[in-house]
Coordinates of C-alpha atoms in Angstrom, one line a residue:
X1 CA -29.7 33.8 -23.9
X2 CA -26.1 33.8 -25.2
X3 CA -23.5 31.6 -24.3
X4 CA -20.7 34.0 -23.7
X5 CA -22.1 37.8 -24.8
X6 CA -20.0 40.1 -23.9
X7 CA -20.6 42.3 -20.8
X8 CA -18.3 41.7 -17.5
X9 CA -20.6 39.1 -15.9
X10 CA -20.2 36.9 -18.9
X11 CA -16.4 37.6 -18.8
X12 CA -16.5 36.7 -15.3
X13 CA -18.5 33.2 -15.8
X14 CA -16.1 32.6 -18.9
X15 CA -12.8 33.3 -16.6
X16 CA -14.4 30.7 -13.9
X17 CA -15.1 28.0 -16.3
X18 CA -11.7 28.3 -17.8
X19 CA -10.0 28.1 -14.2
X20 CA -12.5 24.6 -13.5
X21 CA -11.0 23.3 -16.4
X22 CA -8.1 23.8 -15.5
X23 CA -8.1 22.4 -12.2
X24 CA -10.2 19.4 -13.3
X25 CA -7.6 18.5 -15.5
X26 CA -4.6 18.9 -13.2
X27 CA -6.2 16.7 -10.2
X28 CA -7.0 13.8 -13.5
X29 CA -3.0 14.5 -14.0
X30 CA -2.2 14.2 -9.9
X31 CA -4.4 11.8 -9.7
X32 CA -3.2 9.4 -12.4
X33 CA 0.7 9.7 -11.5
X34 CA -0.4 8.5 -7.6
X35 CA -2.2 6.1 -8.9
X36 CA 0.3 4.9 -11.0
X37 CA 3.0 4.6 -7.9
X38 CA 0.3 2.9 -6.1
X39 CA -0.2 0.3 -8.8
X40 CA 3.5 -0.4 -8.6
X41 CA 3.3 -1.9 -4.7
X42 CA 0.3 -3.8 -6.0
X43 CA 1.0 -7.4 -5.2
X44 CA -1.6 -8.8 -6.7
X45 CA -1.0 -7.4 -10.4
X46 CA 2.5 -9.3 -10.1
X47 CA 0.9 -12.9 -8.9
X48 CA -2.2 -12.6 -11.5
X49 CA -2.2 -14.3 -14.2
X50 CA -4.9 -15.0 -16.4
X51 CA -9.0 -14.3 -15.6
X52 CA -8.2 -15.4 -12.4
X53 CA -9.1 -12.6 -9.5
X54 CA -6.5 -12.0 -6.8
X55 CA -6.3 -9.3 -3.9
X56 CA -3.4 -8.0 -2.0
X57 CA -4.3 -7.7 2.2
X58 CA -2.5 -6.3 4.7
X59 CA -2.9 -6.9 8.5
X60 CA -1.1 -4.8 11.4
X61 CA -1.0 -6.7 14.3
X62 CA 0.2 -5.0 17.7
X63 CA 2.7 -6.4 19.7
X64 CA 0.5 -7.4 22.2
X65 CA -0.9 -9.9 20.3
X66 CA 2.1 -11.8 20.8
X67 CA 1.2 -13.0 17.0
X68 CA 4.1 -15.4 15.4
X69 CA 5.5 -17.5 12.8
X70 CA 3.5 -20.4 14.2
X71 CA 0.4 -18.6 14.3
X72 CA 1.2 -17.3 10.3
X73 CA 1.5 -21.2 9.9
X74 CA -1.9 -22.0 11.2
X75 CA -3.4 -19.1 9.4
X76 CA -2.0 -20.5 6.0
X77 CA -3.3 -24.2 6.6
X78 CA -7.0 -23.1 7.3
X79 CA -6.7 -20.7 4.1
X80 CA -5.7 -24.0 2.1
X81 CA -8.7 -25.4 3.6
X82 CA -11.1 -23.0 2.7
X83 CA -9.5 -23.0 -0.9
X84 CA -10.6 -27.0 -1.1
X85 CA -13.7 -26.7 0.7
X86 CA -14.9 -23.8 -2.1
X87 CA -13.0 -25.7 -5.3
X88 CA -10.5 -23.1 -5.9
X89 CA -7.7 -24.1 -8.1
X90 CA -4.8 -22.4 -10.4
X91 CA -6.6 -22.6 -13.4
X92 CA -3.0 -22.2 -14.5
X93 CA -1.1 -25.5 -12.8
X94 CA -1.9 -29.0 -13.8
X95 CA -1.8 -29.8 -10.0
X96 CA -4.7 -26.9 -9.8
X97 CA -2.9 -26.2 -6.3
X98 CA 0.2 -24.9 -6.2
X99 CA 0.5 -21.1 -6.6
X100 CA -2.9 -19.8 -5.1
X101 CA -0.8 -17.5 -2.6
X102 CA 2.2 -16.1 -1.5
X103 CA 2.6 -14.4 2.0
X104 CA 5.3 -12.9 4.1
X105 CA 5.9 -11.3 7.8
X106 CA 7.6 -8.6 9.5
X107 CA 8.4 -6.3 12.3
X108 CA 10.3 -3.8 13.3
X109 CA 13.0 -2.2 15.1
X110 CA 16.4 -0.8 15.6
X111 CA 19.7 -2.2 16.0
X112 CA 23.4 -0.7 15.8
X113 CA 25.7 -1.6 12.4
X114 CA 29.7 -1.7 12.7
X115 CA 32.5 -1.7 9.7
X116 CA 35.7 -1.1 12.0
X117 CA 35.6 2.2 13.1
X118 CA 32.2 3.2 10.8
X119 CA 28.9 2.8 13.0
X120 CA 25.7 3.9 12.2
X121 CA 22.4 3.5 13.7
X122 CA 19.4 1.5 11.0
X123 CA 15.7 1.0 11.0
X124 CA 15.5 -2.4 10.9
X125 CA 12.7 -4.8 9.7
X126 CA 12.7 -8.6 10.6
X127 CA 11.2 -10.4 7.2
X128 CA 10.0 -13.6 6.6
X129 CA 8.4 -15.4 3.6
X130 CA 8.7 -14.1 0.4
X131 CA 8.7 -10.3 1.3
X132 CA 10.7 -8.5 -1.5
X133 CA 8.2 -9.7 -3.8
X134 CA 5.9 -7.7 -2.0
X135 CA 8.3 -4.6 -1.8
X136 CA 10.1 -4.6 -4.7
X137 CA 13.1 -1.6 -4.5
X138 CA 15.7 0.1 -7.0
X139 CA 18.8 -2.7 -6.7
X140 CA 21.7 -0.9 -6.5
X141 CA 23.9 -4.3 -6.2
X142 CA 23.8 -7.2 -5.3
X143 CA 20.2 -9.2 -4.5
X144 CA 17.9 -9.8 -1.6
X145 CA 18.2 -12.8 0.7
X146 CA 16.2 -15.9 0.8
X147 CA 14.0 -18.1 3.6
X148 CA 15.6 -21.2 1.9
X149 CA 19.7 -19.7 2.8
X150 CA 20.8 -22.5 5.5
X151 CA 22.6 -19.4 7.1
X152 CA 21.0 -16.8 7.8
X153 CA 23.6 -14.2 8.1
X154 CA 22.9 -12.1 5.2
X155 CA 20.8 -8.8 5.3
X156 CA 19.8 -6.0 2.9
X157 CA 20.5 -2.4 3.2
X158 CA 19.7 0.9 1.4
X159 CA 22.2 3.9 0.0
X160 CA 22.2 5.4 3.0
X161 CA 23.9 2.6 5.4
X162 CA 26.1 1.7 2.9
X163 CA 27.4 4.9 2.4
X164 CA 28.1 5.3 6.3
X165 CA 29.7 1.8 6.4
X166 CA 31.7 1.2 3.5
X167 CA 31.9 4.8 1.3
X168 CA 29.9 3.6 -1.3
X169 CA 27.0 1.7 -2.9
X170 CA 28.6 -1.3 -4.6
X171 CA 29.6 -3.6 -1.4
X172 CA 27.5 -6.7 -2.3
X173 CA 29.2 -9.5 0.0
X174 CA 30.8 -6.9 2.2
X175 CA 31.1 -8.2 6.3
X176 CA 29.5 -5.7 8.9
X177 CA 28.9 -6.8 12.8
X178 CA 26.2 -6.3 14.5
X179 CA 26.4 -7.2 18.6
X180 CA 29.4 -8.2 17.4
X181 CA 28.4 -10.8 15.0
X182 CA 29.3 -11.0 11.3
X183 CA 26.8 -10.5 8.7
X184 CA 26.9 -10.1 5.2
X185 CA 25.5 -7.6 2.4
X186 CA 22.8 -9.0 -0.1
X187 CA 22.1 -6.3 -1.7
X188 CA 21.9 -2.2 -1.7
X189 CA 18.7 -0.5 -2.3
X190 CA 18.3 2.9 -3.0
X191 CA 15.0 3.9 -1.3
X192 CA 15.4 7.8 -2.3
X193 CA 16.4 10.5 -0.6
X194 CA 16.0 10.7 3.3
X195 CA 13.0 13.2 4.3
X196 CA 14.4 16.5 6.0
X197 CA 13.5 16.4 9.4
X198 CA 13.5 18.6 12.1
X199 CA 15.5 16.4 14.7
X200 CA 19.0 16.0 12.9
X201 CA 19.0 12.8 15.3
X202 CA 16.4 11.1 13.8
X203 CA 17.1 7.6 12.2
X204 CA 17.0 7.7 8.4
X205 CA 19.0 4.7 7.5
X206 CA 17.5 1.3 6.6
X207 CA 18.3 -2.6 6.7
X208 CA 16.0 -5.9 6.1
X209 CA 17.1 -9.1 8.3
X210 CA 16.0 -12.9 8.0
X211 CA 13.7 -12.5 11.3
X212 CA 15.2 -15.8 12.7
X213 CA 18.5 -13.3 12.8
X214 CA 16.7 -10.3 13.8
X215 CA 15.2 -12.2 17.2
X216 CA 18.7 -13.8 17.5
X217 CA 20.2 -10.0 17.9
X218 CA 17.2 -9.2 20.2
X219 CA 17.2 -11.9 23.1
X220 CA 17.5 -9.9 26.2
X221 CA 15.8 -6.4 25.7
X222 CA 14.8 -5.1 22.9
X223 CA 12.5 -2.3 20.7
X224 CA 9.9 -3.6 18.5
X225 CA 7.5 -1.7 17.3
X226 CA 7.4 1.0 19.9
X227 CA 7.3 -1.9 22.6
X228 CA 9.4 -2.8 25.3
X229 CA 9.9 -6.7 24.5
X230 CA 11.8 -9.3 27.0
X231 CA 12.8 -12.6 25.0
X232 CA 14.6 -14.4 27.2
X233 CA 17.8 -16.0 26.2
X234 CA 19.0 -18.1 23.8
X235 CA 21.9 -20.1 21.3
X236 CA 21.6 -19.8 17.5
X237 CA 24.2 -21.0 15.2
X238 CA 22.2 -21.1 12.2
X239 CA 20.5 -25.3 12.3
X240 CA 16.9 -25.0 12.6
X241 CA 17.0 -26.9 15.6
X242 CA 19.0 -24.2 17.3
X243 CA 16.8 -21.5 15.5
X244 CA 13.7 -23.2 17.7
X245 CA 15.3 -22.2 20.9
X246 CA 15.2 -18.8 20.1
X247 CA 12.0 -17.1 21.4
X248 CA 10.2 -15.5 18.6
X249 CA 9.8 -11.8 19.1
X250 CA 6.0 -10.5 18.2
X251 CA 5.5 -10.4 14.1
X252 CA 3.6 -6.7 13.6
X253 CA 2.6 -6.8 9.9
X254 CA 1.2 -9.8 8.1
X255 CA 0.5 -9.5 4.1
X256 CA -0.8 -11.6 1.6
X257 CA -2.1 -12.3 -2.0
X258 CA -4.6 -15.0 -2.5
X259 CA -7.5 -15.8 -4.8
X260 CA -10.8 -13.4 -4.9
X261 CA -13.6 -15.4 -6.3
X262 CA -16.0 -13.2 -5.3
X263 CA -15.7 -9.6 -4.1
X264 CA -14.5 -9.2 -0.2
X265 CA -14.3 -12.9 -0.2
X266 CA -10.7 -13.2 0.6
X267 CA -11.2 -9.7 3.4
X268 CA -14.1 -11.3 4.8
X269 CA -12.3 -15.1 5.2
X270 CA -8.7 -13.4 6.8
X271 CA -11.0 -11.4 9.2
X272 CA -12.5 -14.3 10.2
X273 CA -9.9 -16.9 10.6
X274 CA -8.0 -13.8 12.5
X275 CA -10.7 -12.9 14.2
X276 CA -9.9 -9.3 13.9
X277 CA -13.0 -7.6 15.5
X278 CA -11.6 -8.7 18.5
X279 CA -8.1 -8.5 18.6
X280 CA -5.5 -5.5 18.0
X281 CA -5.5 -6.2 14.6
X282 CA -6.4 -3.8 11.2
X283 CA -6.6 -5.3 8.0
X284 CA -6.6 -3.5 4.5
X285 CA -7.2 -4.7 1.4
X286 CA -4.4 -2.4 -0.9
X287 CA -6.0 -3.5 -4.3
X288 CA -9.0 -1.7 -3.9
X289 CA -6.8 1.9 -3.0
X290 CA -7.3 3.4 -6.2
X291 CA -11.1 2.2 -6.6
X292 CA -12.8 5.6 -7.0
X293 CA -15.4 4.5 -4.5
X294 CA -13.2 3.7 -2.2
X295 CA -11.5 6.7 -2.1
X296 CA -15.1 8.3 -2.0
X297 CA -15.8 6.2 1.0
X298 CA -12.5 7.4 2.7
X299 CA -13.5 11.4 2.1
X300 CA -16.7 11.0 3.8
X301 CA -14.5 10.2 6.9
X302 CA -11.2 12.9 6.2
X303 CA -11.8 14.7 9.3
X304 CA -11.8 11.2 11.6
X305 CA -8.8 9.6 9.9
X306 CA -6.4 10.6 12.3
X307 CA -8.8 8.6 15.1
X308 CA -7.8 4.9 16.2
X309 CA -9.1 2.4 18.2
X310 CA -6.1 -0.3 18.4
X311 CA -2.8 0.4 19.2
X312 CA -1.6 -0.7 16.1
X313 CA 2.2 0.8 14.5
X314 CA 2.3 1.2 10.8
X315 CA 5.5 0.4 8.7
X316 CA 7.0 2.6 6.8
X317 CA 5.5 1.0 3.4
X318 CA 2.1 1.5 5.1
X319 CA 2.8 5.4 6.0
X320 CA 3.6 6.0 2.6
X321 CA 0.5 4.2 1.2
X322 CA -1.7 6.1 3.5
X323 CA 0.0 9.8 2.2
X324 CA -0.9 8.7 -1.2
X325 CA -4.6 7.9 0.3
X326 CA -4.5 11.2 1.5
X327 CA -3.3 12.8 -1.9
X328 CA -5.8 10.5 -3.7
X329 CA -8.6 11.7 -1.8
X330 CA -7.8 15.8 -1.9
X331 CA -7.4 15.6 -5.4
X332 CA -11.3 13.6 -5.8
X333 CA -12.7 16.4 -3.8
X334 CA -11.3 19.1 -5.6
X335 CA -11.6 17.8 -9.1
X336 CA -15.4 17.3 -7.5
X337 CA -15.9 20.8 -6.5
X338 CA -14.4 21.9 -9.7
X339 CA -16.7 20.2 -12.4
X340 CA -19.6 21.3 -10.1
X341 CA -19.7 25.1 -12.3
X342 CA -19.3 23.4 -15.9
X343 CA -21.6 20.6 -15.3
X344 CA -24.2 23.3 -14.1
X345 CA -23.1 25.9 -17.1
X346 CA -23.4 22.6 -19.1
X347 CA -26.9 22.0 -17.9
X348 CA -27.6 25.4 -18.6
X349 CA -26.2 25.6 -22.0
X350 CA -28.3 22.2 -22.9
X351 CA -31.6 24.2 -21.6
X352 CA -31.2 27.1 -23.5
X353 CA -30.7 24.8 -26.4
X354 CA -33.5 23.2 -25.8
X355 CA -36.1 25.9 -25.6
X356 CA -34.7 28.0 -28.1
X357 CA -35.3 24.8 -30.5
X358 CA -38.5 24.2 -28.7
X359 CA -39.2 27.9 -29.4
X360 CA -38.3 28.0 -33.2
X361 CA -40.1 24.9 -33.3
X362 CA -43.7 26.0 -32.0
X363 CA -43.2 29.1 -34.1
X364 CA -43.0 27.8 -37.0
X365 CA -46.7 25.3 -36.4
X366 CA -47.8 28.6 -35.6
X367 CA -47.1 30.1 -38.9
X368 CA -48.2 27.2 -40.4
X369 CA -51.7 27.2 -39.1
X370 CA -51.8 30.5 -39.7
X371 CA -51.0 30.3 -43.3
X372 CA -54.1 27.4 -43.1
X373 CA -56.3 29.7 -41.7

């Protein structure tokens, strides 16, 4: 048998390979480029350093939960514990504690922004910790805001707010009100270009808040997370005594980097300590996304994806990591159905090989003993 003879059914098997190829090679291309954006919202590549093992965990938390910065507080001290109870240290701190993790909080809502005369409605998420380490953005001016700013009045907004506000991008330090109350700009983000929707009415502008100032704006009623949420009243002037008579408003998204000794030890020690089986909770461990077993683990289930048990609302960092999971994971299958042909005309190739080497092979002992004989 020839490879490639000529004849239309060669031709045929020829044209096929070529298009596998082809197609292998442009999911290894697709699939490369989302890993690549993935890696760049990996947390834990930024906090590594050294041999050292770290992981980067998410947990969604619905608002029924009624999960706060208290509870974040308690969930910190008991990781600590575990970390000294198992001998972990920063290889890289004399003080072999310092460093082991950093965390942050959020939620979500929507709240009404006023220059003068310029308003303009903004998705707004309540952050706490260090959370633009976790989401790091295109700065456009200015900076983010801090947990350590005595006044919490400053917030962060992207290309699009600023534009409606003020006309333009550069308006670090610019006032805006919201409820009436004067805030400041940190910083602009660009966060791209707004999705074309359908609904013309639909909310496409953006803005981060200190969450002590985000459940300041939202005593009374108020929209988290797709939840109706009443949180009394209260006075804030920006003291942290006054800040404590605030009542916190539900915290919907949790996320941390932390050491990872062992494989799953750091999924399997939040799940515990959160007790996640049993609550409204789902937690995701982001550094494994681009594992290719995990992605092969995530095909076997395509079709059930879209099915949830917990009433749990995704941010929008979240949505866009799950449309990359869902890229990643078309791209695996294909580039698996498309090395199926060459491996086979591979293994066919090698077998042919094979017994016409075999073949040459016993001819010639044949001759030989023939020649004996």
């Amino acid at each position: 048998m020839k490879v490639f003879p000529g004849g239309i059914k060669n031709k045929i098997r020829l044209s096929v390979f070529l298009l596998c190829i082809i197609v292998a090679l442009s999911c290894l291309c697709l699939l490369h480029i989302t890993n690549k954006k993935e890696n760049q919202f990996n947390a834990a590549r930024y906090w590594q350093s050294g041999r050292q093992e770290f992981t980067y965990i998410s947990v969604y938390i619905s608002p029924e939960e009624n999960w706060n910065e208290n509870d974040r507080n308690t969930l910190v001290s008991s990781l600590k514990m575990s970390f000294q109870q198992n001998s972990i240290i920063n290889k890289d701190r004399e003080d072999n504690s310092a460093g082991l993790l950093n965390d942050c909080f959020s939620c979500e809502g929507v709240m009404e922004f006023a220059n003068g005369k310029n308003t303009a409605s903004a998705k707004v998420t309540a952050t706490g910790g260090d959370f633009f380490f976790f989401h790091q953005a295109l700065w456009l001016s200015g900076s983010s805001y801090s947990d350590n700013d005595i006044m919490k009045d400053r917030a962060v907004i992207d290309k699009q707010l600023a534009w409606q506000l003020f006309g333009g991008e550069n308006v670090a330090g610019m006032p805006f009100k919201i409820n009436g109350n004067t805030y400041y700009v940190a910083g602009v983000v660009d966060m791209g270009e707004p999705e074309k929707k359908e609904n013309t009415n639909e909310i496409t502008c953006r803005a981060w808040l200190p969450y002590s100032a985000f459940c300041k704006e939202y005593q009374g009623q108020g929209s988290i997370s797709g939840e109706t949420v009443n949180t009394g009243s209260g006075i804030f002037q920006g003291t942290e005594q006054e800040e404590n008579v605030i009542n916190k408003l539900p915290v919907t998204c949790y996320e941390i980097v932390m050491p990872d000794p062992v494989k799953n030890w750091a999924l399997n020690i939040i799940q515990e300590n959160l007790d996640t089986e049993n609550r409204k909770m789902v937690v995701v461990e982001n550094s494994n996304r681009t594992n290719f077993f995990y992605v092969i683990n995530n095909l076997k289930r395509f079709f059930y994806k879209t099915t949830g048990t917990k009433p749990v609302a995704y941010p929008y960092w979240e949505n866009e990591a799950r449309v990359r999971d869902t890229q990643r994971e078309l791209y695996t299958g294909i580039l698996i159905i498309a090395v199926i042909y060459p491996v086979l005309l591979f293994i066919r190739v090698i077998v042919w090989i094979y017994k016409t080497i075999d073949g040459k092979i016993k001819k010639r002992i044949h001759k030989k003993h023939s020649l004996e004989v």
